[in-house]
Amino acid sequence: MYSEIQRERADIGGLMARPEYREWNPELIKPKKLLNPVKASRSHQELHRELLMNHRRGLGVDSKPELQRVLEHRRRNQLIKKKKEELEAKRLQCPFEQELLRRQQRLNQV
C-alpha cells in the first residue's frame, strides 16, 4: 500500500512545472523577492546595528547596571523574607502548635 502511494507521488512530480521554465522564456516576468517590512524599518536596522556593536565589544545582552542588579537582589530577598514570615505565622496559628508552645513555656518557667 505504501509503495502504491510512492508511485503515485512520483507520477505527480513529473507533471509539476520545473523552475527552469522561467530561464528559457525571456517574455515571462521574473518574480522579485518581497521585502520584509520589519527588517526594512529604520528602527529595526538601528537596533540590529547596536546589537552587533555590543556583541563585538563583548557586552552581553544580559549585562545590567550594578544598581539595577542590587535593587533586584534586595527585592528578591524581601520577598523571600516575607514568604518565610507568612509560613511561620501560618504554622503558629495551628491550635496544636499553640498548645505545644504553651506547655514549653510552662516547663521553662518551672
Short mmCIF file of C-alpha atoms in Angstrom, two decimals:
data_model
loop_
_atom_site.label_atom_id
_atom_site.label_comp_id
_atom_site.label_asym_id
_atom_site.label_seq_id
_atom_site.Cartn_x
_atom_site.Cartn_y
_atom_site.Cartn_z
CA MET A 1 0.00 0.00 0.00
CA TYR A 2 2.79 2.38 0.89
CA SER A 3 4.63 1.59 -2.34
CA GLU A 4 1.49 2.47 -4.35
CA ILE A 5 1.36 5.91 -2.70
CA GLN A 6 5.02 6.44 -3.51
CA ARG A 7 4.43 5.57 -7.18
CA GLU A 8 1.51 7.99 -7.37
CA ARG A 9 3.61 10.79 -5.90
CA ALA A 10 6.38 10.09 -8.40
CA ASP A 11 3.88 10.42 -11.24
CA ILE A 12 2.58 13.71 -9.89
CA GLY A 13 6.11 15.03 -9.55
CA GLY A 14 6.65 14.52 -13.27
CA LEU A 15 3.60 16.64 -14.07
CA MET A 16 4.64 19.61 -11.92
CA ALA A 17 6.33 22.56 -13.60
CA ARG A 18 10.02 22.92 -13.04
CA PRO A 19 11.58 26.27 -12.06
CA GLU A 20 13.85 26.01 -15.11
CA TYR A 21 10.98 27.03 -17.42
CA ARG A 22 11.48 30.69 -16.48
CA GLU A 23 15.02 30.84 -17.80
CA TRP A 24 14.37 29.89 -21.40
CA ASN A 25 11.44 32.29 -21.97
CA PRO A 26 12.55 35.96 -21.73
CA GLU A 27 8.97 37.25 -22.02
CA LEU A 28 7.98 35.89 -18.63
CA ILE A 29 8.23 38.27 -15.69
CA LYS A 30 10.62 37.01 -13.07
CA PRO A 31 9.24 37.29 -9.52
CA LYS A 32 11.02 39.63 -7.15
CA LYS A 33 11.72 38.79 -3.57
CA LEU A 34 9.32 40.63 -1.26
CA LEU A 35 10.83 42.96 1.30
CA ASN A 36 10.16 42.24 4.93
CA PRO A 37 8.64 45.46 6.34
CA VAL A 38 10.08 44.77 9.78
CA LYS A 39 13.63 44.37 8.52
CA ALA A 40 13.27 47.34 6.20
CA SER A 41 12.23 49.66 9.04
CA ARG A 42 14.79 52.16 10.25
CA SER A 43 14.32 51.34 13.94
CA HIS A 44 14.95 47.63 13.31
CA GLN A 45 18.14 48.40 11.39
CA GLU A 46 19.41 50.66 14.20
CA LEU A 47 18.62 48.06 16.84
CA HIS A 48 20.38 45.36 14.83
CA ARG A 49 23.42 47.62 14.36
CA GLU A 50 23.55 48.34 18.10
CA LEU A 51 23.30 44.65 18.98
CA LEU A 52 26.13 43.83 16.57
CA MET A 53 28.35 46.56 18.07
CA ASN A 54 27.66 45.32 21.60
CA HIS A 55 28.43 41.76 20.54
CA ARG A 56 31.74 42.84 19.01
CA ARG A 57 32.68 44.73 22.17
CA GLY A 58 31.85 41.71 24.29
CA LEU A 59 28.94 43.29 26.10
CA GLY A 60 26.22 40.77 26.73
CA VAL A 61 22.54 41.46 26.41
CA ASP A 62 22.13 40.10 29.94
CA SER A 63 24.57 42.54 31.49
CA LYS A 64 22.71 45.02 33.66
CA PRO A 65 23.91 48.07 35.53
CA GLU A 66 25.15 47.38 39.03
CA LEU A 67 22.44 49.44 40.68
CA GLN A 68 19.70 47.52 38.91
CA ARG A 69 21.23 44.19 39.93
CA VAL A 70 21.48 45.29 43.58
CA LEU A 71 17.88 46.51 43.63
CA GLU A 72 16.63 43.24 42.13
CA HIS A 73 18.65 41.27 44.68
CA ARG A 74 17.17 43.29 47.56
CA ARG A 75 13.66 42.94 46.20
CA ARG A 76 14.13 39.18 45.85
CA ASN A 77 15.44 38.92 49.44
CA GLN A 78 12.49 40.93 50.77
CA LEU A 79 10.03 38.62 49.01
CA ILE A 80 11.76 35.57 50.43
CA LYS A 81 11.67 37.02 53.98
CA LYS A 82 8.02 37.93 53.60
CA LYS A 83 7.13 34.40 52.45
CA LYS A 84 9.06 32.88 55.38
CA GLU A 85 7.23 35.11 57.85
CA GLU A 86 3.86 34.19 56.34
CA LEU A 87 4.67 30.47 56.56
CA GLU A 88 5.80 30.86 60.15
CA ALA A 89 2.64 32.77 61.04
CA LYS A 90 0.50 30.05 59.48
CA ARG A 91 2.45 27.41 61.33
CA LEU A 92 1.91 29.21 64.65
CA GLN A 93 -1.81 29.58 64.02
CA CYS A 94 -2.32 25.83 64.26
CA PRO A 95 -4.00 25.04 67.64
CA PHE A 96 -1.76 22.04 68.23
CA GLU A 97 1.37 24.18 67.81
CA GLN A 98 -0.03 26.83 70.16
CA GLU A 99 -0.71 24.26 72.84
CA LEU A 100 2.80 22.86 72.48
CA LEU A 101 4.28 26.35 72.83
CA ARG A 102 2.23 26.98 75.98
CA ARG A 103 3.42 23.74 77.56
CA GLN A 104 7.02 24.50 76.62
CA GLN A 105 6.75 27.95 78.22
CA ARG A 106 5.29 26.42 81.41
CA LEU A 107 8.13 23.93 81.59
CA ASN A 108 10.69 26.69 81.08
CA GLN A 109 9.13 28.77 83.88
CA VAL A 110 9.20 25.85 86.32
#
